[in-house]
PDB file of C-alpha atoms in Angstrom:
ATOM      1  CA  ASP A 251     -91.857-187.363 126.190  1.00  0.00           C
ATOM      2  CA  THR A 252     -88.541-186.164 125.125  1.00  0.00           C
ATOM      3  CA  GLY A 253     -88.313-187.282 121.779  1.00  0.00           C
ATOM      4  CA  VAL A 254     -88.439-190.505 119.400  1.00  0.00           C
ATOM      5  CA  SER A 255     -86.819-193.455 120.968  1.00  0.00           C
ATOM      6  CA  GLN A 256     -85.855-196.618 119.368  1.00  0.00           C
ATOM      7  CA  ASN A 257     -84.640-199.866 120.518  1.00  0.00           C
ATOM      8  CA  PRO A 258     -82.165-201.830 120.626  1.00  0.00           C
ATOM      9  CA  ARG A 259     -79.472-199.437 119.708  1.00  0.00           C
ATOM     10  CA  HIS A 260     -77.347-201.952 118.327  1.00  0.00           C
ATOM     11  CA  LYS A 261     -78.034-205.464 116.979  1.00  0.00           C
ATOM     12  CA  ILE A 262     -75.614-208.019 115.938  1.00  0.00           C
ATOM     13  CA  THR A 263     -77.314-211.185 114.343  1.00  0.00           C
ATOM     14  CA  LYS A 264     -76.097-214.075 112.471  1.00  0.00           C
ATOM     15  CA  ARG A 265     -77.407-214.178 108.751  1.00  0.00           C
ATOM     16  CA  GLY A 266     -80.686-215.796 108.521  1.00  0.00           C
ATOM     17  CA  GLN A 267     -82.045-214.811 111.797  1.00  0.00           C
ATOM     18  CA  ASN A 268     -84.842-212.808 112.091  1.00  0.00           C
ATOM     19  CA  VAL A 269     -84.780-209.194 113.938  1.00  0.00           C
ATOM     20  CA  THR A 270     -87.300-206.749 115.146  1.00  0.00           C
ATOM     21  CA  PHE A 271     -86.734-203.143 116.045  1.00  0.00           C
ATOM     22  CA  ARG A 272     -89.089-200.720 118.014  1.00  0.00           C
ATOM     23  CA  CYS A 273     -89.926-197.225 117.417  1.00  0.00           C
ATOM     24  CA  ASP A 274     -91.624-194.755 119.892  1.00  0.00           C
ATOM     25  CA  PRO A 275     -92.555-191.599 118.477  1.00  0.00           C
ATOM     26  CA  ILE A 276     -93.160-188.150 119.764  1.00  0.00           C
ATOM     27  CA  SER A 277     -96.659-188.744 121.320  1.00  0.00           C
ATOM     28  CA  GLU A 278     -98.588-185.615 119.573  1.00  0.00           C
ATOM     29  CA  HIS A 279     -97.073-186.978 116.359  1.00  0.00           C
ATOM     30  CA  ASN A 280     -99.299-188.914 114.013  1.00  0.00           C
ATOM     31  CA  ARG A 281     -96.829-189.555 111.463  1.00  0.00           C
ATOM     32  CA  LEU A 282     -94.031-192.141 111.780  1.00  0.00           C
ATOM     33  CA  TYR A 283     -91.258-192.928 109.091  1.00  0.00           C
ATOM     34  CA  TRP A 284     -88.672-195.658 108.681  1.00  0.00           C
ATOM     35  CA  TYR A 285     -85.331-194.929 106.841  1.00  0.00           C
ATOM     36  CA  ARG A 286     -82.179-197.141 106.338  1.00  0.00           C
ATOM     37  CA  GLN A 287     -78.909-195.332 106.106  1.00  0.00           C
ATOM     38  CA  THR A 288     -75.568-196.998 105.113  1.00  0.00           C
ATOM     39  CA  LEU A 289     -72.308-195.545 105.079  1.00  0.00           C
ATOM     40  CA  GLY A 290     -71.508-192.671 103.142  1.00  0.00           C
ATOM     41  CA  GLN A 291     -75.268-192.350 102.092  1.00  0.00           C
ATOM     42  CA  GLY A 292     -78.164-190.404 103.322  1.00  0.00           C
ATOM     43  CA  PRO A 293     -81.115-191.633 104.631  1.00  0.00           C
ATOM     44  CA  GLU A 294     -83.316-193.756 102.480  1.00  0.00           C
ATOM     45  CA  PHE A 295     -86.990-193.929 102.807  1.00  0.00           C
ATOM     46  CA  LEU A 296     -88.616-197.403 103.448  1.00  0.00           C
ATOM     47  CA  THR A 297     -91.938-196.969 104.874  1.00  0.00           C
ATOM     48  CA  TYR A 298     -94.444-194.158 106.347  1.00  0.00           C
ATOM     49  CA  PHE A 299     -97.513-194.682 108.519  1.00  0.00           C
ATOM     50  CA  GLN A 300    -100.085-192.134 109.336  1.00  0.00           C
ATOM     51  CA  ASN A 301    -101.586-193.110 112.388  1.00  0.00           C
ATOM     52  CA  GLU A 302    -102.250-197.104 112.050  1.00  0.00           C
ATOM     53  CA  ALA A 303    -102.223-196.829 108.452  1.00  0.00           C
ATOM     54  CA  GLN A 304     -99.330-197.846 106.376  1.00  0.00           C
ATOM     55  CA  LEU A 305     -99.515-195.756 103.505  1.00  0.00           C
ATOM     56  CA  GLU A 306     -96.227-196.238 101.324  1.00  0.00           C
ATOM     57  CA  LYS A 307     -93.634-198.743 101.293  1.00  0.00           C
ATOM     58  CA  SER A 308     -90.599-198.186  99.193  1.00  0.00           C
ATOM     59  CA  ARG A 309     -89.501-200.634  96.503  1.00  0.00           C
ATOM     60  CA  LEU A 310     -86.179-200.886  98.894  1.00  0.00           C
ATOM     61  CA  LEU A 311     -88.544-203.135 101.338  1.00  0.00           C
ATOM     62  CA  SER A 312     -88.370-206.587  99.790  1.00  0.00           C
ATOM     63  CA  ASP A 313     -90.893-209.272 101.287  1.00  0.00           C
ATOM     64  CA  ARG A 314     -88.644-210.001 104.098  1.00  0.00           C
ATOM     65  CA  PHE A 315     -89.140-206.761 105.761  1.00  0.00           C
ATOM     66  CA  SER A 316     -92.471-205.704 107.430  1.00  0.00           C
ATOM     67  CA  ALA A 317     -93.485-202.741 109.563  1.00  0.00           C
ATOM     68  CA  GLU A 318     -96.525-202.207 111.972  1.00  0.00           C
ATOM     69  CA  ARG A 319     -98.010-199.686 113.872  1.00  0.00           C
ATOM     70  CA  PRO A 320    -100.891-201.410 115.544  1.00  0.00           C
ATOM     71  CA  LYS A 321    -102.215-198.728 117.735  1.00  0.00           C
ATOM     72  CA  GLY A 322    -101.175-195.649 115.925  1.00  0.00           C
ATOM     73  CA  SER A 323     -98.379-195.089 118.622  1.00  0.00           C
ATOM     74  CA  PHE A 324     -95.187-197.474 118.539  1.00  0.00           C
ATOM     75  CA  SER A 325     -94.176-199.184 115.265  1.00  0.00           C
ATOM     76  CA  THR A 326     -92.035-202.222 114.906  1.00  0.00           C
ATOM     77  CA  LEU A 327     -89.596-203.113 111.976  1.00  0.00           C
ATOM     78  CA  GLU A 328     -88.942-206.614 111.384  1.00  0.00           C
ATOM     79  CA  ILE A 329     -86.824-208.207 108.829  1.00  0.00           C
ATOM     80  CA  GLN A 330     -87.009-211.969 108.240  1.00  0.00           C
ATOM     81  CA  ARG A 331     -83.880-214.148 107.181  1.00  0.00           C
ATOM     82  CA  THR A 332     -81.557-211.439 107.383  1.00  0.00           C
ATOM     83  CA  GLU A 333     -78.685-211.060 104.779  1.00  0.00           C
ATOM     84  CA  GLN A 334     -75.390-209.189 105.025  1.00  0.00           C
ATOM     85  CA  GLY A 335     -76.667-206.434 102.798  1.00  0.00           C
ATOM     86  CA  ASP A 336     -79.202-205.618 105.355  1.00  0.00           C
ATOM     87  CA  SER A 337     -76.581-204.358 107.715  1.00  0.00           C
ATOM     88  CA  ALA A 338     -77.264-200.620 108.208  1.00  0.00           C
ATOM     89  CA  MET A 339     -78.780-198.003 110.590  1.00  0.00           C
ATOM     90  CA  TYR A 340     -82.476-198.253 110.771  1.00  0.00           C
ATOM     91  CA  LEU A 341     -83.591-194.645 111.587  1.00  0.00           C
ATOM     92  CA  CYS A 342     -87.328-193.804 112.697  1.00  0.00           C
ATOM     93  CA  ALA A 343     -88.848-190.543 112.375  1.00  0.00           C
ATOM     94  CA  SER A 344     -91.928-188.886 113.514  1.00  0.00           C
ATOM     95  CA  SER A 345     -93.668-185.676 112.565  1.00  0.00           C
ATOM     96  CA  SER A 346     -96.853-183.694 112.798  1.00  0.00           C
ATOM     97  CA  TRP A 347     -99.693-183.770 110.362  1.00  0.00           C
ATOM     98  CA  THR A 348     -97.439-181.940 107.775  1.00  0.00           C
ATOM     99  CA  ALA A 349     -93.515-182.669 107.317  1.00  0.00           C
ATOM    100  CA  ASN A 350     -93.212-178.670 106.498  1.00  0.00           C
ATOM    101  CA  TYR A 351     -91.320-178.317 109.664  1.00  0.00           C
ATOM    102  CA  GLY A 352     -89.043-181.540 109.060  1.00  0.00           C
ATOM    103  CA  TYR A 353     -88.828-184.787 110.917  1.00  0.00           C
ATOM    104  CA  THR A 354     -87.321-185.710 114.202  1.00  0.00           C
ATOM    105  CA  PHE A 355     -85.346-188.809 114.184  1.00  0.00           C
ATOM    106  CA  GLY A 356     -84.460-191.269 116.799  1.00  0.00           C
ATOM    107  CA  SER A 357     -80.985-192.314 117.342  1.00  0.00           C
ATOM    108  CA  GLY A 358     -81.400-195.158 115.330  1.00  0.00           C
ATOM    109  CA  THR A 359     -80.904-199.042 115.668  1.00  0.00           C
ATOM    110  CA  ARG A 360     -77.578-200.408 114.223  1.00  0.00           C
ATOM    111  CA  LEU A 361     -77.843-203.589 112.571  1.00  0.00           C
ATOM    112  CA  THR A 362     -74.889-205.825 111.952  1.00  0.00           C
ATOM    113  CA  VAL A 363     -75.497-208.989 109.981  1.00  0.00           C
ATOM    114  CA  VAL A 364     -72.496-211.518 110.308  1.00  0.00           C
TER     115      VAL A 364
ATOM    116  CA  ARG B  79     -81.111-189.458  88.768  1.00  0.00           C
ATOM    117  CA  LYS B  80     -81.075-189.082  92.420  1.00  0.00           C
ATOM    118  CA  GLU B  81     -83.821-186.802  94.027  1.00  0.00           C
ATOM    119  CA  VAL B  82     -81.224-184.646  95.777  1.00  0.00           C
ATOM    120  CA  GLU B  83     -77.590-184.386  94.704  1.00  0.00           C
ATOM    121  CA  GLN B  84     -74.821-183.014  96.834  1.00  0.00           C
ATOM    122  CA  ASP B  85     -71.240-182.349  96.401  1.00  0.00           C
ATOM    123  CA  PRO B  86     -69.644-184.987  98.888  1.00  0.00           C
ATOM    124  CA  GLY B  87     -66.741-182.847  99.748  1.00  0.00           C
ATOM    125  CA  PRO B  88     -64.800-183.151 102.100  1.00  0.00           C
ATOM    126  CA  PHE B  89     -64.419-179.344 102.616  1.00  0.00           C
ATOM    127  CA  ASN B  90     -61.612-179.182 105.164  1.00  0.00           C
ATOM    128  CA  VAL B  91     -60.896-175.620 106.549  1.00  0.00           C
ATOM    129  CA  PRO B  92     -59.430-173.591 109.221  1.00  0.00           C
ATOM    130  CA  GLU B  93     -61.264-172.360 111.992  1.00  0.00           C
ATOM    131  CA  GLY B  94     -62.875-169.191 111.485  1.00  0.00           C
ATOM    132  CA  ALA B  95     -62.947-169.592 108.032  1.00  0.00           C
ATOM    133  CA  THR B  96     -66.036-169.389 105.738  1.00  0.00           C
ATOM    134  CA  VAL B  97     -67.465-172.475 103.702  1.00  0.00           C
ATOM    135  CA  ALA B  98     -70.124-172.722 101.388  1.00  0.00           C
ATOM    136  CA  PHE B  99     -71.673-175.737  99.293  1.00  0.00           C
ATOM    137  CA  ASN B 100     -74.748-176.503  97.593  1.00  0.00           C
ATOM    138  CA  CYS B 101     -77.381-179.062  96.529  1.00  0.00           C
ATOM    139  CA  THR B 102     -79.366-179.668  93.945  1.00  0.00           C
ATOM    140  CA  TYR B 103     -82.935-181.213  93.658  1.00  0.00           C
ATOM    141  CA  SER B 104     -84.850-182.933  90.898  1.00  0.00           C
ATOM    142  CA  ASN B 105     -88.653-182.372  91.911  1.00  0.00           C
ATOM    143  CA  SER B 106     -89.652-178.804  90.793  1.00  0.00           C
ATOM    144  CA  ALA B 107     -92.921-179.346  92.949  1.00  0.00           C
ATOM    145  CA  SER B 108     -91.109-180.058  96.103  1.00  0.00           C
ATOM    146  CA  GLN B 109     -92.608-177.840  98.891  1.00  0.00           C
ATOM    147  CA  SER B 110     -90.186-177.279 101.716  1.00  0.00           C
ATOM    148  CA  PHE B 111     -86.575-177.812 102.286  1.00  0.00           C
ATOM    149  CA  PHE B 112     -84.086-178.171 105.149  1.00  0.00           C
ATOM    150  CA  TRP B 113     -80.657-178.829 106.104  1.00  0.00           C
ATOM    151  CA  TYR B 114     -79.775-181.409 108.809  1.00  0.00           C
ATOM    152  CA  ARG B 115     -76.630-182.072 110.551  1.00  0.00           C
ATOM    153  CA  GLN B 116     -75.336-185.412 111.226  1.00  0.00           C
ATOM    154  CA  ASP B 117     -72.331-186.420 113.546  1.00  0.00           C
ATOM    155  CA  CYS B 118     -70.511-189.442 112.930  1.00  0.00           C
ATOM    156  CA  ARG B 119     -72.795-192.675 113.773  1.00  0.00           C
ATOM    157  CA  LYS B 120     -75.782-190.556 115.170  1.00  0.00           C
ATOM    158  CA  GLU B 121     -79.126-189.588 113.858  1.00  0.00           C
ATOM    159  CA  PRO B 122     -79.616-186.679 111.665  1.00  0.00           C
ATOM    160  CA  LYS B 123     -80.734-183.437 113.380  1.00  0.00           C
ATOM    161  CA  LEU B 124     -82.611-180.513 112.064  1.00  0.00           C
ATOM    162  CA  LEU B 125     -80.120-177.526 111.646  1.00  0.00           C
ATOM    163  CA  MET B 126     -82.398-174.911 109.540  1.00  0.00           C
ATOM    164  CA  SER B 127     -85.224-174.816 107.330  1.00  0.00           C
ATOM    165  CA  VAL B 128     -84.550-172.954 104.084  1.00  0.00           C
ATOM    166  CA  TYR B 129     -86.701-170.176 102.556  1.00  0.00           C
ATOM    167  CA  SER B 130     -87.031-168.750  99.251  1.00  0.00           C
ATOM    168  CA  SER B 131     -86.129-165.434 100.645  1.00  0.00           C
ATOM    169  CA  GLY B 132     -83.160-166.712 102.424  1.00  0.00           C
ATOM    170  CA  ASN B 133     -82.731-167.130 106.122  1.00  0.00           C
ATOM    171  CA  GLU B 134     -80.165-167.084 108.570  1.00  0.00           C
ATOM    172  CA  ASP B 135     -79.617-168.728 111.858  1.00  0.00           C
ATOM    173  CA  GLY B 136     -76.368-167.284 113.893  1.00  0.00           C
ATOM    174  CA  ARG B 137     -73.283-168.301 111.607  1.00  0.00           C
ATOM    175  CA  PHE B 138     -75.355-170.122 109.205  1.00  0.00           C
ATOM    176  CA  THR B 139     -76.853-168.721 106.018  1.00  0.00           C
ATOM    177  CA  ALA B 140     -79.330-170.609 103.644  1.00  0.00           C
ATOM    178  CA  GLN B 141     -80.625-169.795 100.474  1.00  0.00           C
ATOM    179  CA  LEU B 142     -83.252-171.530  97.980  1.00  0.00           C
ATOM    180  CA  ASN B 143     -83.194-170.620  94.210  1.00  0.00           C
ATOM    181  CA  ARG B 144     -86.623-172.532  92.877  1.00  0.00           C
ATOM    182  CA  ALA B 145     -86.018-171.609  89.537  1.00  0.00           C
ATOM    183  CA  SER B 146     -82.670-173.376  89.299  1.00  0.00           C
ATOM    184  CA  GLN B 147     -83.453-176.070  91.915  1.00  0.00           C
ATOM    185  CA  TYR B 148     -80.817-175.548  94.191  1.00  0.00           C
ATOM    186  CA  ILE B 149     -80.168-174.973  97.694  1.00  0.00           C
ATOM    187  CA  SER B 150     -77.066-173.649  99.639  1.00  0.00           C
ATOM    188  CA  LEU B 151     -75.485-173.213 103.010  1.00  0.00           C
ATOM    189  CA  LEU B 152     -73.025-170.999 104.295  1.00  0.00           C
ATOM    190  CA  ILE B 153     -71.312-171.227 107.358  1.00  0.00           C
ATOM    191  CA  ARG B 154     -69.309-168.014 108.478  1.00  0.00           C
ATOM    192  CA  ASP B 155     -66.375-168.161 111.396  1.00  0.00           C
ATOM    193  CA  SER B 156     -66.316-171.946 111.463  1.00  0.00           C
ATOM    194  CA  LYS B 157     -65.994-173.484 114.675  1.00  0.00           C
ATOM    195  CA  LEU B 158     -64.256-176.913 115.636  1.00  0.00           C
ATOM    196  CA  SER B 159     -67.701-177.757 116.651  1.00  0.00           C
ATOM    197  CA  ASP B 160     -69.033-177.771 112.973  1.00  0.00           C
ATOM    198  CA  SER B 161     -67.223-180.497 111.709  1.00  0.00           C
ATOM    199  CA  ALA B 162     -70.017-182.602 110.467  1.00  0.00           C
ATOM    200  CA  THR B 163     -71.916-184.040 107.524  1.00  0.00           C
ATOM    201  CA  TYR B 164     -74.625-181.691 106.240  1.00  0.00           C
ATOM    202  CA  LEU B 165     -77.675-183.288 104.609  1.00  0.00           C
ATOM    203  CA  CYS B 166     -79.555-181.331 102.084  1.00  0.00           C
ATOM    204  CA  VAL B 167     -83.515-182.256 102.330  1.00  0.00           C
ATOM    205  CA  VAL B 168     -86.530-181.391 100.428  1.00  0.00           C
ATOM    206  CA  ASN B 169     -89.938-182.498 101.360  1.00  0.00           C
ATOM    207  CA  ASN B 170     -92.229-183.680  98.721  1.00  0.00           C
ATOM    208  CA  ASP B 171     -96.009-183.709 100.336  1.00  0.00           C
ATOM    209  CA  TYR B 172     -95.163-185.873 103.171  1.00  0.00           C
ATOM    210  CA  LYS B 173     -91.856-187.540 102.764  1.00  0.00           C
ATOM    211  CA  LEU B 174     -88.433-186.386 102.998  1.00  0.00           C
ATOM    212  CA  SER B 175     -85.395-187.041 100.624  1.00  0.00           C
ATOM    213  CA  PHE B 176     -82.024-186.776 101.669  1.00  0.00           C
ATOM    214  CA  GLY B 177     -79.141-185.936  99.850  1.00  0.00           C
ATOM    215  CA  ALA B 178     -75.775-188.053 100.554  1.00  0.00           C
ATOM    216  CA  GLY B 179     -74.267-185.492 102.499  1.00  0.00           C
ATOM    217  CA  THR B 180     -71.743-182.832 102.395  1.00  0.00           C
ATOM    218  CA  THR B 181     -68.688-183.456 104.964  1.00  0.00           C
ATOM    219  CA  VAL B 182     -67.273-180.798 106.468  1.00  0.00           C
ATOM    220  CA  THR B 183     -64.127-180.586 108.687  1.00  0.00           C
ATOM    221  CA  VAL B 184     -62.901-177.862 110.610  1.00  0.00           C
ATOM    222  CA  ARG B 185     -59.301-177.868 111.689  1.00  0.00           C
ATOM    223  CA  ALA B 186     -57.649-175.733 114.499  1.00  0.00           C
TER     224      ALA B 186
END
């Protein structure tokens, strides 16, 4: 296990379609985070899991967004009825019990909604 | 007010120069602090943690001033490979908050 893995790396979709991204964290990390990054901005927090429990969701996450981590291992982020404003880099990160040592990020999924 | 504010730059410096930049954070209860580096269209990568006593990692020196709630990064003897966006990051309990980044370009 060499790091956080995200799939797909790139996704182009038509407006109104649903998309799903997957994240496989570092195996011994129990915390998993989703962030979104748009051009010229730093990553913005979307949601956070500790094991399989989703403990916080940002107000950035509209009802069209849902995230799961069914067995406390990999996670999925689904966006329904995509809009052009959803175009961004979606980053997954994981950490151990404490974030005092920072996160390890995956390479991200770049979403383009046309 | 944003949780973490950074001077966006860009800082355009010649090789060998020293460049320094700061960020400020709003939550006085923030627990730990980091600088991340992000190359164009890549994921952020941890550059270094920042401690109250100040710390160095090779050519990079980070300082934290809790009283004034600012964090600094200094890069000595800049290399072309230092060209990147540097993200100031604070940890509030379990969640990292990122600044928008400071862009540094090192020219030959």
